[in-house]
Coordinates of C-alpha atoms in Angstrom, one line a residue:
X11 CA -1.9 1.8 4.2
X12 CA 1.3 0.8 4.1
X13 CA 4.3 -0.8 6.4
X14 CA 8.3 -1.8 6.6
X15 CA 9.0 -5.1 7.2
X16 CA 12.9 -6.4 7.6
X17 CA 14.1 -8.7 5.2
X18 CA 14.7 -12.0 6.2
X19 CA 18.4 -11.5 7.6
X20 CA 18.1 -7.8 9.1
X21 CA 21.2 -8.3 11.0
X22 CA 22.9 -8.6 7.7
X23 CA 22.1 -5.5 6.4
X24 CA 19.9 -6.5 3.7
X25 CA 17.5 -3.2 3.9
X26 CA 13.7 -3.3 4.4
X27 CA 10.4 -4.1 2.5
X28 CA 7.5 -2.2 2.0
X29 CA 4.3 -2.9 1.2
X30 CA 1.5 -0.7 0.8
X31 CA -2.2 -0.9 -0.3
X32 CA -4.3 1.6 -2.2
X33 CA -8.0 1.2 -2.0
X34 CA -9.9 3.9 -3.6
X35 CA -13.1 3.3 -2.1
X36 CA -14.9 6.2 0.8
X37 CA -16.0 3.7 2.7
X38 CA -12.5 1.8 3.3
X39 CA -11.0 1.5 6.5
X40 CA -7.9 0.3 7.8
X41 CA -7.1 -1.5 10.8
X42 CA -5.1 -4.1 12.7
X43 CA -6.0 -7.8 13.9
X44 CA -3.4 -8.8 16.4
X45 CA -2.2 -12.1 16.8
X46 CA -3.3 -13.6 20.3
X47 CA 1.0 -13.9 20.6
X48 CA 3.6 -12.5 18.4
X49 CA 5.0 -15.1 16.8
X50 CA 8.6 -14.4 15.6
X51 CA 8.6 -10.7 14.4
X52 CA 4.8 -10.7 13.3
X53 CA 2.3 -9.2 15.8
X54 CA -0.9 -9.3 13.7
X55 CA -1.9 -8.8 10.5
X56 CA -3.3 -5.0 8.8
X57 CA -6.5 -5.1 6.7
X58 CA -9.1 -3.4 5.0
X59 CA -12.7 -3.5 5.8
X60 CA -15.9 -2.1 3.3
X61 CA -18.8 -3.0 2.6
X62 CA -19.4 -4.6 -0.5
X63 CA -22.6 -6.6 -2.6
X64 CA -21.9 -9.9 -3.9
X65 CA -21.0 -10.2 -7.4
X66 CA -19.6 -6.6 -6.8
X67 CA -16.4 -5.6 -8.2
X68 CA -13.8 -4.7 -5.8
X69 CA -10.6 -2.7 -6.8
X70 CA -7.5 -2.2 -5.0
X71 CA -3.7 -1.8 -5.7
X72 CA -0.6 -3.0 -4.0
X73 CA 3.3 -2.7 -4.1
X74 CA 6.2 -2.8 -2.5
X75 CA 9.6 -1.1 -2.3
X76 CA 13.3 -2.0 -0.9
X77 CA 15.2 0.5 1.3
X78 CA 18.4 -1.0 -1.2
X79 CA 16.4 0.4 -4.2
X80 CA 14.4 3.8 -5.1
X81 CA 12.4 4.4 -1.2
X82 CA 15.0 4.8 1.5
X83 CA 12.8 4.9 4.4
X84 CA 9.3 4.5 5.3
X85 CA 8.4 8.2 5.3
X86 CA 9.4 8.0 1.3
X87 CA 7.3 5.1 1.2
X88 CA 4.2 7.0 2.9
X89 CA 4.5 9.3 0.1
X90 CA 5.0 6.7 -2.7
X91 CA 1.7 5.6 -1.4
X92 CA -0.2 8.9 -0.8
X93 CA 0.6 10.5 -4.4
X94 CA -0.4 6.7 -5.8
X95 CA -3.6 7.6 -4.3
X96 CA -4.2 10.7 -5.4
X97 CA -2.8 9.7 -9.1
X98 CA -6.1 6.9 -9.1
X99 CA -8.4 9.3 -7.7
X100 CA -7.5 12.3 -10.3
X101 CA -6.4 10.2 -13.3
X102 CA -4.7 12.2 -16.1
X103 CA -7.4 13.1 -18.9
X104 CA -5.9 14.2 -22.3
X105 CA -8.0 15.3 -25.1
X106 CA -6.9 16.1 -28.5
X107 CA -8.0 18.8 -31.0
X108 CA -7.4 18.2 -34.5
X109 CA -7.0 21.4 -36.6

């Protein structure tokens, strides 16, 4: 899940920030709690839910990117995101043979 926020002075072309979550669990799903008024710029808030037992571990990973750096827009970031995923759910395995 990710999203593009403007930086604090958007008018003075200072780019955008993205943040994105990775949760590599089946049962995760996203979603969106709205604020009962926007307030400012924000409209709500984005989460997460799954179901978890106490004293359970609970993994996720999050970043963020600048449209003044490496991820232009939020299409790049979407894939930033989706190959993340894929790169914790197929991790690279190397054996070694000695000869």
């Amino acid at each position: 899940m990710g999203y593009a926020d403007p930086t604090d002075n958007p008018s003075g072309d200072n780019g955008d920030i993205f943040v994105g979550l990775v949760v590599p669990r089946s049962d995760a799903v996203p979603g969106v709690l709205p604020l009962p008024e926007p307030a400012g710029q924000a409209s709500g808030h984005i989460l997460v839910r799954s179901e978890i037992s106490s004293g359970e571990p609970y993994t996720y990973y999050w970043g963020s990117g600048w449209s003044k750096a490496a991820v232009k827009n939020l299409d790049e970031w979407k894939k930033v995101l989706v190959q993340s995923a894929r790169s914790i759910s197929f991790p690279l395995e190397i054996s070694v043979n000695r000869i």
